[in-house]
Amino acid sequence: MSHIEEKLKIAEDINLTFDLKEKPNNSNLKAHRDRAVIANLRANLVLPNNKILTVDIDFDSTSGYHNNTMMIMDDFGVEILATGFETKYGKEHADKIRHAWANKERPSDPRKPTYMLVQRPIDTNLVPKVFVVCGRKDHISSSPKNIL
């Protein structure tokens, strides 16, 4: 029985592996003195056709944990995120977040995004990166782009 994997690099330190398989922990991550850090999330997504899509979200990089701040998975989370962005970065950025969540990325996509990933900016004068993920059928042909 053959196991098919699709890997997608969204950003320097966010990698997705679809059709998950067991693998050893080769993490470069180190826990904080009083807090763990997330190296990997495994998600079974229930699709509109009632099938399951398994996604392995890997936050590790060769240089360790960098910038991964939030994963948003529903309308309430998006509204909280957009409200925060509106307060801190302006209405234009908040509207882009709301629009990206409320719409398919491309008309031919099977569904709207399933979640958003947010990365804190390296420079405090910059706006965080926000990625919408998992509304496409073809995850490999073009990587999600920062919507801001």
JSON list of C-alpha atoms in Angstrom, two decimals:
[
{"chain": "A", "resi": 1, "resn": "MET", "atom": "CA", "xyz": [0.00, 0.00, 0.00]},
{"chain": "A", "resi": 2, "resn": "SER", "atom": "CA", "xyz": [1.48, 3.29, -1.10]},
{"chain": "A", "resi": 3, "resn": "HIS", "atom": "CA", "xyz": [1.27, 6.41, 1.06]},
{"chain": "A", "resi": 4, "resn": "ILE", "atom": "CA", "xyz": [0.96, 9.73, -0.76]},
{"chain": "A", "resi": 5, "resn": "GLU", "atom": "CA", "xyz": [2.15, 12.94, 0.88]},
{"chain": "A", "resi": 6, "resn": "GLU", "atom": "CA", "xyz": [1.78, 16.50, -0.26]},
{"chain": "A", "resi": 7, "resn": "LYS", "atom": "CA", "xyz": [4.05, 19.06, 1.36]},
{"chain": "A", "resi": 8, "resn": "LEU", "atom": "CA", "xyz": [3.46, 22.76, 1.26]},
{"chain": "A", "resi": 9, "resn": "LYS", "atom": "CA", "xyz": [5.71, 25.51, 2.56]},
{"chain": "A", "resi": 10, "resn": "ILE", "atom": "CA", "xyz": [3.61, 28.53, 3.44]},
{"chain": "A", "resi": 11, "resn": "ALA", "atom": "CA", "xyz": [6.37, 30.60, 5.02]},
{"chain": "A", "resi": 12, "resn": "GLU", "atom": "CA", "xyz": [9.90, 30.17, 6.32]},
{"chain": "A", "resi": 13, "resn": "ASP", "atom": "CA", "xyz": [8.69, 28.25, 9.36]},
{"chain": "A", "resi": 14, "resn": "ILE", "atom": "CA", "xyz": [5.20, 26.94, 8.51]},
{"chain": "A", "resi": 15, "resn": "ASN", "atom": "CA", "xyz": [5.10, 23.68, 6.62]},
{"chain": "A", "resi": 16, "resn": "LEU", "atom": "CA", "xyz": [2.03, 21.55, 5.93]},
{"chain": "A", "resi": 17, "resn": "THR", "atom": "CA", "xyz": [2.06, 17.84, 5.14]},
{"chain": "A", "resi": 18, "resn": "PHE", "atom": "CA", "xyz": [-1.21, 16.43, 3.87]},
{"chain": "A", "resi": 19, "resn": "ASP", "atom": "CA", "xyz": [-2.14, 12.73, 4.24]},
{"chain": "A", "resi": 20, "resn": "LEU", "atom": "CA", "xyz": [-0.20, 12.44, 7.44]},
{"chain": "A", "resi": 21, "resn": "LYS", "atom": "CA", "xyz": [2.14, 9.61, 8.30]},
{"chain": "A", "resi": 22, "resn": "GLU", "atom": "CA", "xyz": [4.01, 8.82, 11.51]},
{"chain": "A", "resi": 23, "resn": "LYS", "atom": "CA", "xyz": [7.49, 10.31, 11.70]},
{"chain": "A", "resi": 24, "resn": "PRO", "atom": "CA", "xyz": [10.17, 10.77, 14.37]},
{"chain": "A", "resi": 25, "resn": "ASN", "atom": "CA", "xyz": [10.48, 14.08, 16.18]},
{"chain": "A", "resi": 26, "resn": "ASN", "atom": "CA", "xyz": [13.52, 15.82, 14.69]},
{"chain": "A", "resi": 27, "resn": "SER", "atom": "CA", "xyz": [12.60, 19.13, 16.23]},
{"chain": "A", "resi": 28, "resn": "ASN", "atom": "CA", "xyz": [15.10, 21.95, 16.70]},
{"chain": "A", "resi": 29, "resn": "LEU", "atom": "CA", "xyz": [12.70, 23.50, 19.19]},
{"chain": "A", "resi": 30, "resn": "LYS", "atom": "CA", "xyz": [13.33, 24.10, 22.86]},
{"chain": "A", "resi": 31, "resn": "ALA", "atom": "CA", "xyz": [10.67, 24.67, 25.47]},
{"chain": "A", "resi": 32, "resn": "HIS", "atom": "CA", "xyz": [10.70, 27.85, 27.51]},
{"chain": "A", "resi": 33, "resn": "ARG", "atom": "CA", "xyz": [11.59, 27.47, 31.18]},
{"chain": "A", "resi": 34, "resn": "ASP", "atom": "CA", "xyz": [7.90, 27.65, 32.12]},
{"chain": "A", "resi": 35, "resn": "ARG", "atom": "CA", "xyz": [6.06, 27.01, 28.83]},
{"chain": "A", "resi": 36, "resn": "ALA", "atom": "CA", "xyz": [6.03, 24.44, 26.07]},
{"chain": "A", "resi": 37, "resn": "VAL", "atom": "CA", "xyz": [6.17, 25.44, 22.42]},
{"chain": "A", "resi": 38, "resn": "ILE", "atom": "CA", "xyz": [4.22, 23.87, 19.58]},
{"chain": "A", "resi": 39, "resn": "ALA", "atom": "CA", "xyz": [6.34, 21.92, 17.14]},
{"chain": "A", "resi": 40, "resn": "ASN", "atom": "CA", "xyz": [3.59, 20.24, 15.21]},
{"chain": "A", "resi": 41, "resn": "LEU", "atom": "CA", "xyz": [-0.19, 20.16, 14.95]},
{"chain": "A", "resi": 42, "resn": "ARG", "atom": "CA", "xyz": [-2.08, 17.29, 13.36]},
{"chain": "A", "resi": 43, "resn": "ALA", "atom": "CA", "xyz": [-5.59, 18.12, 12.19]},
{"chain": "A", "resi": 44, "resn": "ASN", "atom": "CA", "xyz": [-8.40, 16.03, 10.75]},
{"chain": "A", "resi": 45, "resn": "LEU", "atom": "CA", "xyz": [-10.57, 18.46, 8.82]},
{"chain": "A", "resi": 46, "resn": "VAL", "atom": "CA", "xyz": [-14.19, 17.55, 8.19]},
{"chain": "A", "resi": 47, "resn": "LEU", "atom": "CA", "xyz": [-14.90, 18.64, 4.61]},
{"chain": "A", "resi": 48, "resn": "PRO", "atom": "CA", "xyz": [-18.30, 19.79, 3.31]},
{"chain": "A", "resi": 49, "resn": "ASN", "atom": "CA", "xyz": [-18.73, 16.37, 1.61]},
{"chain": "A", "resi": 50, "resn": "ASN", "atom": "CA", "xyz": [-18.36, 14.75, 5.07]},
{"chain": "A", "resi": 51, "resn": "LYS", "atom": "CA", "xyz": [-14.95, 13.25, 4.23]},
{"chain": "A", "resi": 52, "resn": "ILE", "atom": "CA", "xyz": [-11.85, 13.75, 6.37]},
{"chain": "A", "resi": 53, "resn": "LEU", "atom": "CA", "xyz": [-8.67, 15.48, 5.19]},
{"chain": "A", "resi": 54, "resn": "THR", "atom": "CA", "xyz": [-5.70, 14.99, 7.52]},
{"chain": "A", "resi": 55, "resn": "VAL", "atom": "CA", "xyz": [-3.22, 17.87, 7.72]},
{"chain": "A", "resi": 56, "resn": "ASP", "atom": "CA", "xyz": [0.11, 17.87, 9.58]},
{"chain": "A", "resi": 57, "resn": "ILE", "atom": "CA", "xyz": [1.17, 21.47, 10.39]},
{"chain": "A", "resi": 58, "resn": "ASP", "atom": "CA", "xyz": [4.90, 21.70, 11.18]},
{"chain": "A", "resi": 59, "resn": "PHE", "atom": "CA", "xyz": [6.17, 24.88, 12.84]},
{"chain": "A", "resi": 60, "resn": "ASP", "atom": "CA", "xyz": [9.81, 23.73, 13.12]},
{"chain": "A", "resi": 61, "resn": "SER", "atom": "CA", "xyz": [12.72, 25.20, 11.19]},
{"chain": "A", "resi": 62, "resn": "THR", "atom": "CA", "xyz": [16.45, 24.65, 11.28]},
{"chain": "A", "resi": 63, "resn": "SER", "atom": "CA", "xyz": [16.85, 27.84, 13.30]},
{"chain": "A", "resi": 64, "resn": "GLY", "atom": "CA", "xyz": [14.15, 27.04, 15.83]},
{"chain": "A", "resi": 65, "resn": "TYR", "atom": "CA", "xyz": [10.81, 28.59, 16.71]},
{"chain": "A", "resi": 66, "resn": "HIS", "atom": "CA", "xyz": [10.10, 31.88, 14.96]},
{"chain": "A", "resi": 67, "resn": "ASN", "atom": "CA", "xyz": [7.13, 34.16, 14.76]},
{"chain": "A", "resi": 68, "resn": "ASN", "atom": "CA", "xyz": [4.17, 31.74, 14.80]},
{"chain": "A", "resi": 69, "resn": "THR", "atom": "CA", "xyz": [1.53, 33.47, 16.85]},
{"chain": "A", "resi": 70, "resn": "MET", "atom": "CA", "xyz": [-2.02, 32.36, 16.07]},
{"chain": "A", "resi": 71, "resn": "MET", "atom": "CA", "xyz": [-4.17, 29.84, 14.30]},
{"chain": "A", "resi": 72, "resn": "ILE", "atom": "CA", "xyz": [-7.71, 31.10, 13.66]},
{"chain": "A", "resi": 73, "resn": "MET", "atom": "CA", "xyz": [-10.38, 28.51, 12.89]},
{"chain": "A", "resi": 74, "resn": "ASP", "atom": "CA", "xyz": [-13.81, 30.14, 12.99]},
{"chain": "A", "resi": 75, "resn": "ASP", "atom": "CA", "xyz": [-15.84, 33.31, 12.41]},
{"chain": "A", "resi": 76, "resn": "PHE", "atom": "CA", "xyz": [-15.46, 34.49, 16.01]},
{"chain": "A", "resi": 77, "resn": "GLY", "atom": "CA", "xyz": [-11.68, 34.11, 15.89]},
{"chain": "A", "resi": 78, "resn": "VAL", "atom": "CA", "xyz": [-11.54, 35.98, 12.59]},
{"chain": "A", "resi": 79, "resn": "GLU", "atom": "CA", "xyz": [-13.62, 38.82, 14.02]},
{"chain": "A", "resi": 80, "resn": "ILE", "atom": "CA", "xyz": [-11.38, 39.05, 17.10]},
{"chain": "A", "resi": 81, "resn": "LEU", "atom": "CA", "xyz": [-8.29, 39.04, 14.86]},
{"chain": "A", "resi": 82, "resn": "ALA", "atom": "CA", "xyz": [-9.77, 41.63, 12.48]},
{"chain": "A", "resi": 83, "resn": "THR", "atom": "CA", "xyz": [-10.83, 43.88, 15.38]},
{"chain": "A", "resi": 84, "resn": "GLY", "atom": "CA", "xyz": [-7.31, 43.72, 16.81]},
{"chain": "A", "resi": 85, "resn": "PHE", "atom": "CA", "xyz": [-5.79, 44.51, 13.42]},
{"chain": "A", "resi": 86, "resn": "GLU", "atom": "CA", "xyz": [-8.24, 47.38, 12.91]},
{"chain": "A", "resi": 87, "resn": "THR", "atom": "CA", "xyz": [-7.24, 48.89, 16.26]},
{"chain": "A", "resi": 88, "resn": "LYS", "atom": "CA", "xyz": [-3.49, 48.40, 15.80]},
{"chain": "A", "resi": 89, "resn": "TYR", "atom": "CA", "xyz": [-2.92, 48.53, 12.00]},
{"chain": "A", "resi": 90, "resn": "GLY", "atom": "CA", "xyz": [-6.02, 50.11, 10.46]},
{"chain": "A", "resi": 91, "resn": "LYS", "atom": "CA", "xyz": [-9.33, 49.27, 8.82]},
{"chain": "A", "resi": 92, "resn": "GLU", "atom": "CA", "xyz": [-7.74, 48.37, 5.46]},
{"chain": "A", "resi": 93, "resn": "HIS", "atom": "CA", "xyz": [-5.91, 45.39, 7.02]},
{"chain": "A", "resi": 94, "resn": "ALA", "atom": "CA", "xyz": [-8.96, 44.31, 9.02]},
{"chain": "A", "resi": 95, "resn": "ASP", "atom": "CA", "xyz": [-11.11, 44.38, 5.88]},
{"chain": "A", "resi": 96, "resn": "LYS", "atom": "CA", "xyz": [-8.59, 42.20, 4.01]},
{"chain": "A", "resi": 97, "resn": "ILE", "atom": "CA", "xyz": [-8.76, 39.63, 6.81]},
{"chain": "A", "resi": 98, "resn": "ARG", "atom": "CA", "xyz": [-12.58, 39.62, 6.84]},
{"chain": "A", "resi": 99, "resn": "HIS", "atom": "CA", "xyz": [-12.73, 39.42, 3.03]},
{"chain": "A", "resi": 100, "resn": "ALA", "atom": "CA", "xyz": [-10.22, 36.56, 2.81]},
{"chain": "A", "resi": 101, "resn": "TRP", "atom": "CA", "xyz": [-12.17, 34.54, 5.39]},
{"chain": "A", "resi": 102, "resn": "ALA", "atom": "CA", "xyz": [-15.59, 35.21, 3.86]},
{"chain": "A", "resi": 103, "resn": "ASN", "atom": "CA", "xyz": [-14.64, 34.27, 0.28]},
{"chain": "A", "resi": 104, "resn": "LYS", "atom": "CA", "xyz": [-13.04, 31.49, -1.71]},
{"chain": "A", "resi": 105, "resn": "GLU", "atom": "CA", "xyz": [-9.54, 32.45, -2.82]},
{"chain": "A", "resi": 106, "resn": "ARG", "atom": "CA", "xyz": [-10.44, 31.47, -6.40]},
{"chain": "A", "resi": 107, "resn": "PRO", "atom": "CA", "xyz": [-13.98, 30.89, -7.74]},
{"chain": "A", "resi": 108, "resn": "SER", "atom": "CA", "xyz": [-13.01, 27.32, -8.72]},
{"chain": "A", "resi": 109, "resn": "ASP", "atom": "CA", "xyz": [-11.94, 26.42, -5.15]},
{"chain": "A", "resi": 110, "resn": "PRO", "atom": "CA", "xyz": [-14.20, 23.85, -3.48]},
{"chain": "A", "resi": 111, "resn": "ARG", "atom": "CA", "xyz": [-14.64, 25.86, -0.27]},
{"chain": "A", "resi": 112, "resn": "LYS", "atom": "CA", "xyz": [-13.72, 28.94, 1.75]},
{"chain": "A", "resi": 113, "resn": "PRO", "atom": "CA", "xyz": [-10.56, 28.78, 3.93]},
{"chain": "A", "resi": 114, "resn": "THR", "atom": "CA", "xyz": [-10.57, 26.40, 6.90]},
{"chain": "A", "resi": 115, "resn": "TYR", "atom": "CA", "xyz": [-8.12, 28.37, 9.05]},
{"chain": "A", "resi": 116, "resn": "MET", "atom": "CA", "xyz": [-5.78, 31.35, 9.15]},
{"chain": "A", "resi": 117, "resn": "LEU", "atom": "CA", "xyz": [-2.19, 31.38, 10.40]},
{"chain": "A", "resi": 118, "resn": "VAL", "atom": "CA", "xyz": [-0.69, 34.58, 11.80]},
{"chain": "A", "resi": 119, "resn": "GLN", "atom": "CA", "xyz": [3.02, 35.33, 12.22]},
{"chain": "A", "resi": 120, "resn": "ARG", "atom": "CA", "xyz": [4.33, 38.15, 14.37]},
{"chain": "A", "resi": 121, "resn": "PRO", "atom": "CA", "xyz": [6.50, 40.61, 12.39]},
{"chain": "A", "resi": 122, "resn": "ILE", "atom": "CA", "xyz": [10.26, 40.53, 12.81]},
{"chain": "A", "resi": 123, "resn": "ASP", "atom": "CA", "xyz": [10.22, 44.34, 13.02]},
{"chain": "A", "resi": 124, "resn": "THR", "atom": "CA", "xyz": [7.61, 45.95, 15.31]},
{"chain": "A", "resi": 125, "resn": "ASN", "atom": "CA", "xyz": [6.99, 48.62, 12.63]},
{"chain": "A", "resi": 126, "resn": "LEU", "atom": "CA", "xyz": [5.67, 45.98, 10.22]},
{"chain": "A", "resi": 127, "resn": "VAL", "atom": "CA", "xyz": [2.25, 44.32, 9.98]},
{"chain": "A", "resi": 128, "resn": "PRO", "atom": "CA", "xyz": [2.04, 40.61, 10.89]},
{"chain": "A", "resi": 129, "resn": "LYS", "atom": "CA", "xyz": [1.72, 38.10, 8.05]},
{"chain": "A", "resi": 130, "resn": "VAL", "atom": "CA", "xyz": [-1.67, 36.39, 7.71]},
{"chain": "A", "resi": 131, "resn": "PHE", "atom": "CA", "xyz": [-2.21, 33.28, 5.57]},
{"chain": "A", "resi": 132, "resn": "VAL", "atom": "CA", "xyz": [-5.56, 31.71, 4.64]},
{"chain": "A", "resi": 133, "resn": "VAL", "atom": "CA", "xyz": [-5.28, 27.96, 4.22]},
{"chain": "A", "resi": 134, "resn": "CYS", "atom": "CA", "xyz": [-7.15, 24.88, 3.09]},
{"chain": "A", "resi": 135, "resn": "GLY", "atom": "CA", "xyz": [-9.95, 26.02, 0.83]},
{"chain": "A", "resi": 136, "resn": "ARG", "atom": "CA", "xyz": [-8.24, 24.77, -2.31]},
{"chain": "A", "resi": 137, "resn": "LYS", "atom": "CA", "xyz": [-8.35, 21.34, -3.86]},
{"chain": "A", "resi": 138, "resn": "ASP", "atom": "CA", "xyz": [-4.79, 21.66, -5.23]},
{"chain": "A", "resi": 139, "resn": "HIS", "atom": "CA", "xyz": [-2.50, 22.51, -2.31]},
{"chain": "A", "resi": 140, "resn": "ILE", "atom": "CA", "xyz": [0.77, 22.18, -4.19]},
{"chain": "A", "resi": 141, "resn": "SER", "atom": "CA", "xyz": [0.57, 24.23, -7.41]},
{"chain": "A", "resi": 142, "resn": "SER", "atom": "CA", "xyz": [0.66, 27.59, -5.64]},
{"chain": "A", "resi": 143, "resn": "SER", "atom": "CA", "xyz": [1.49, 28.32, -2.03]},
{"chain": "A", "resi": 144, "resn": "PRO", "atom": "CA", "xyz": [-0.77, 30.57, 0.04]},
{"chain": "A", "resi": 145, "resn": "LYS", "atom": "CA", "xyz": [0.43, 34.14, 0.11]},
{"chain": "A", "resi": 146, "resn": "ASN", "atom": "CA", "xyz": [0.36, 36.65, 2.91]},
{"chain": "A", "resi": 147, "resn": "ILE", "atom": "CA", "xyz": [-3.00, 38.40, 2.44]},
{"chain": "A", "resi": 148, "resn": "LEU", "atom": "CA", "xyz": [-1.72, 41.66, 3.89]}
]
